[in-house]
């Protein structure tokens, strides 16, 4: 089995999979001077060729998670929330506002992830995504469509 971890952080999963005797590709994260977005075309071509049996994403939750959305708490000194994601606007821009630059970047990362996931699945591989269960990421249209098309579920 050939494993790849994208947005790997410290690459703990990569190291664990390698310890179990599986072949692993070098993890992709800025910590390792590898930018998933800059490598998107290369990764997509490899996925379409069936290079990977399992690809795991640790997509940054900077704008998707509860803390980023200010859920349950007000930011210090009454400052407005930095991100405007929420159930009525999972891609940002809630209340008629333009999505923030961080939200736009996260949206591109999500769309590229979904495109890569689809390519991996179509070539017979497996995919996994690490993100909190209350994350608005699970409401992103491209991820909802992918999950419906491939009958994937959150566990």
PDB file of C-alpha atoms in Angstrom, residues 3-12 14-15 24-35 39:
ATOM      1  CA  UNK A   3       0.147   6.231   1.590  1.00  0.00           C
ATOM      2  CA  UNK A   4       0.255  10.024   1.247  1.00  0.00           C
ATOM      3  CA  UNK A   5      -0.568  12.625   3.889  1.00  0.00           C
ATOM      4  CA  UNK A   6      -1.473  16.150   2.710  1.00  0.00           C
ATOM      5  CA  UNK A   7      -1.497  19.092   5.132  1.00  0.00           C
ATOM      6  CA  UNK A   8       0.415  16.710   7.319  1.00  0.00           C
ATOM      7  CA  UNK A   9       1.416  18.986  10.184  1.00  0.00           C
ATOM      8  CA  UNK A  10       4.030  16.993  12.085  1.00  0.00           C
ATOM      9  CA  UNK A  11       3.283  13.913   9.928  1.00  0.00           C
ATOM     10  CA  UNK A  12       2.500  11.626  12.863  1.00  0.00           C
ATOM     11  CA  UNK A  14       2.759   9.151   8.033  1.00  0.00           C
ATOM     12  CA  UNK A  15       5.247   7.892  10.620  1.00  0.00           C
ATOM     13  CA  UNK A  24       4.686   6.072   2.393  1.00  0.00           C
ATOM     14  CA  UNK A  25       5.294   9.099   0.225  1.00  0.00           C
ATOM     15  CA  UNK A  26       6.964  12.152   1.702  1.00  0.00           C
ATOM     16  CA  UNK A  27       4.340  14.091   3.676  1.00  0.00           C
ATOM     17  CA  UNK A  28       3.134  17.354   2.195  1.00  0.00           C
ATOM     18  CA  UNK A  29       3.063  20.389   4.439  1.00  0.00           C
ATOM     19  CA  UNK A  30       4.716  23.780   4.527  1.00  0.00           C
ATOM     20  CA  UNK A  31       6.748  22.491   7.485  1.00  0.00           C
ATOM     21  CA  UNK A  32       8.520  20.232   5.001  1.00  0.00           C
ATOM     22  CA  UNK A  33       8.750  22.986   2.367  1.00  0.00           C
ATOM     23  CA  UNK A  34       6.050  21.310   0.287  1.00  0.00           C
ATOM     24  CA  UNK A  35       3.002  23.370  -0.656  1.00  0.00           C
ATOM     25  CA  UNK A  39       1.816  20.872  -6.169  1.00  0.00           C
TER      26      UNK A  39
END
